[in-house]
Tab-separated table of C-alpha atoms and ligand atoms in Angstrom:
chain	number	residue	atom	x	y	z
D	583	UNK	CA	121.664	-1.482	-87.741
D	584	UNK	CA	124.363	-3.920	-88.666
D	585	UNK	CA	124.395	-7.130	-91.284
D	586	UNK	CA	125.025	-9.268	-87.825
D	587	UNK	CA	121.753	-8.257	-85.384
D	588	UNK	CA	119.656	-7.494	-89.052
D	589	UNK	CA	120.000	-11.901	-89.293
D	590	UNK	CA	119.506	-12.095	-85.618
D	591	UNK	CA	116.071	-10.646	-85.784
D	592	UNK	CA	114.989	-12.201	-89.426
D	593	UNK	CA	113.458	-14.821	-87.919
D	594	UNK	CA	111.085	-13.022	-85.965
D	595	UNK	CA	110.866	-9.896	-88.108
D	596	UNK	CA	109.054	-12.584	-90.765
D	597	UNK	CA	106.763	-14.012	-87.764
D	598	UNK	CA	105.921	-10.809	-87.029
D	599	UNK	CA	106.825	-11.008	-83.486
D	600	UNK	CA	108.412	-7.682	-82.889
D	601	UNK	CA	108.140	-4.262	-81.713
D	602	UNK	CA	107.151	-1.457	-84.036
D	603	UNK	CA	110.379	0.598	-83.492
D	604	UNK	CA	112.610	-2.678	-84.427
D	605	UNK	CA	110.584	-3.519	-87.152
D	606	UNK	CA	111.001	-0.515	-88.852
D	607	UNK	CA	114.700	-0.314	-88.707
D	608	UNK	CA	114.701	-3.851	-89.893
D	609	UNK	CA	112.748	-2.371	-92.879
D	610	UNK	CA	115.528	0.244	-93.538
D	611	UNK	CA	118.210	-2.075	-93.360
D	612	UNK	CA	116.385	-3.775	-95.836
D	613	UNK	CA	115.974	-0.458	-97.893
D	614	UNK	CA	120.300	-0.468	-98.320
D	615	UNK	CA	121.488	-3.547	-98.174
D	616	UNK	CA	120.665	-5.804	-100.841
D	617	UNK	CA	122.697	-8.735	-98.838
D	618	UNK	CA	120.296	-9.281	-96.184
D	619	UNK	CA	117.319	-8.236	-99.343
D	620	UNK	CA	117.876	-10.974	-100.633
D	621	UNK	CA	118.719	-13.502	-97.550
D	622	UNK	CA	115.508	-11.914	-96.095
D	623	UNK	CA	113.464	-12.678	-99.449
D	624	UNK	CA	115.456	-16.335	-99.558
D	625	UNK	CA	113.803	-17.284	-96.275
D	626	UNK	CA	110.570	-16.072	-96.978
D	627	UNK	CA	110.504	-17.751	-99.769
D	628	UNK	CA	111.337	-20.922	-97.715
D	629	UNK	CA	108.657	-20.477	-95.424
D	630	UNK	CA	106.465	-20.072	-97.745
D	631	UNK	CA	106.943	-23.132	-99.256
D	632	UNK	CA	106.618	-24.894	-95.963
D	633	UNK	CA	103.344	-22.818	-95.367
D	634	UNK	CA	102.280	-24.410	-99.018
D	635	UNK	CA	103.038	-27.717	-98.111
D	636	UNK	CA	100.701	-27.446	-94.940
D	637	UNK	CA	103.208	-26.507	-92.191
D	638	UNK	CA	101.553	-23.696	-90.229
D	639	UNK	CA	104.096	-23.488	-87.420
D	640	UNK	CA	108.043	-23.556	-88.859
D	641	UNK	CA	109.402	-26.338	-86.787
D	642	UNK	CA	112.010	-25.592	-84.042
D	643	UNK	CA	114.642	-27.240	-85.285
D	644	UNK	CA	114.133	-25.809	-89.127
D	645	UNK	CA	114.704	-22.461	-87.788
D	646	UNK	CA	117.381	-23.327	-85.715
D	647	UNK	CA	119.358	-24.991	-89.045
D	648	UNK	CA	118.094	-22.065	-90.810
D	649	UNK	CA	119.324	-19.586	-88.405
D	650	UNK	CA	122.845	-21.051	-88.293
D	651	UNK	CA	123.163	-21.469	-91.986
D	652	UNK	CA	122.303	-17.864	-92.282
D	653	UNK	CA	124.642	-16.686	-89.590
D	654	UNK	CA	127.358	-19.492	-91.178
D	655	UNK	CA	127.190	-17.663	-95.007
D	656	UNK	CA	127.567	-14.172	-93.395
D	657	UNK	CA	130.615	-15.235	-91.412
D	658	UNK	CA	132.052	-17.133	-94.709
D	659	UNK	CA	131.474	-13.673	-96.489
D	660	UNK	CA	133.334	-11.794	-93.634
D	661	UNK	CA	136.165	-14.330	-94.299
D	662	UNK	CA	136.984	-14.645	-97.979
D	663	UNK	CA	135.956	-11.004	-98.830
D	664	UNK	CA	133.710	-9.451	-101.308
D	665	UNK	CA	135.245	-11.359	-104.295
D	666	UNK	CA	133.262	-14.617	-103.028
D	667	UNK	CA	130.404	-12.504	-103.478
U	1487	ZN	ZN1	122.745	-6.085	-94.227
């Protein structure tokens, strides 16, 4: 699994709405790559917070931003190169 479809299933790997099979090669990725470690523990941590503050259900449009500032850092990575790291 790549960097690029690891972010595109974060969102529902953390609401648990996925298949075993994906799920568990989400959880190698994981394993490896300490980029998407610690994006993946970043936005837990986030919804936690939200969860803590009485917010059940993340809102639409939170995950939306959330999503796209994700997808926005990995691009700026691709872009500058590993000394922006
Ligand atoms: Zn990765």
């Amino acid at each position: 699994m790549k960097c690029s479809e690891f972010l595109q299933e974060l969102t529902n790997y953390l609401d648990g709405v996925m298949d075993a099979k994906t799920k568990s090669e989400l959880e190698d990725h994981l394993s490896w790559c300490h980029n998407c470690y610690v994006v993946c523990d970043t936005t837990k941590k986030t919804i936690e917070i939200y969860r803590d503050s009485q917010l059940y259900e993340l809102p639409d449009d939170l995950r939306t931003r959330l999503r796209s500032a994700i997808m926005a850092k990995c691009q700026a990575r691709k872009k500058t190169g590993p000394r922006e790291v």
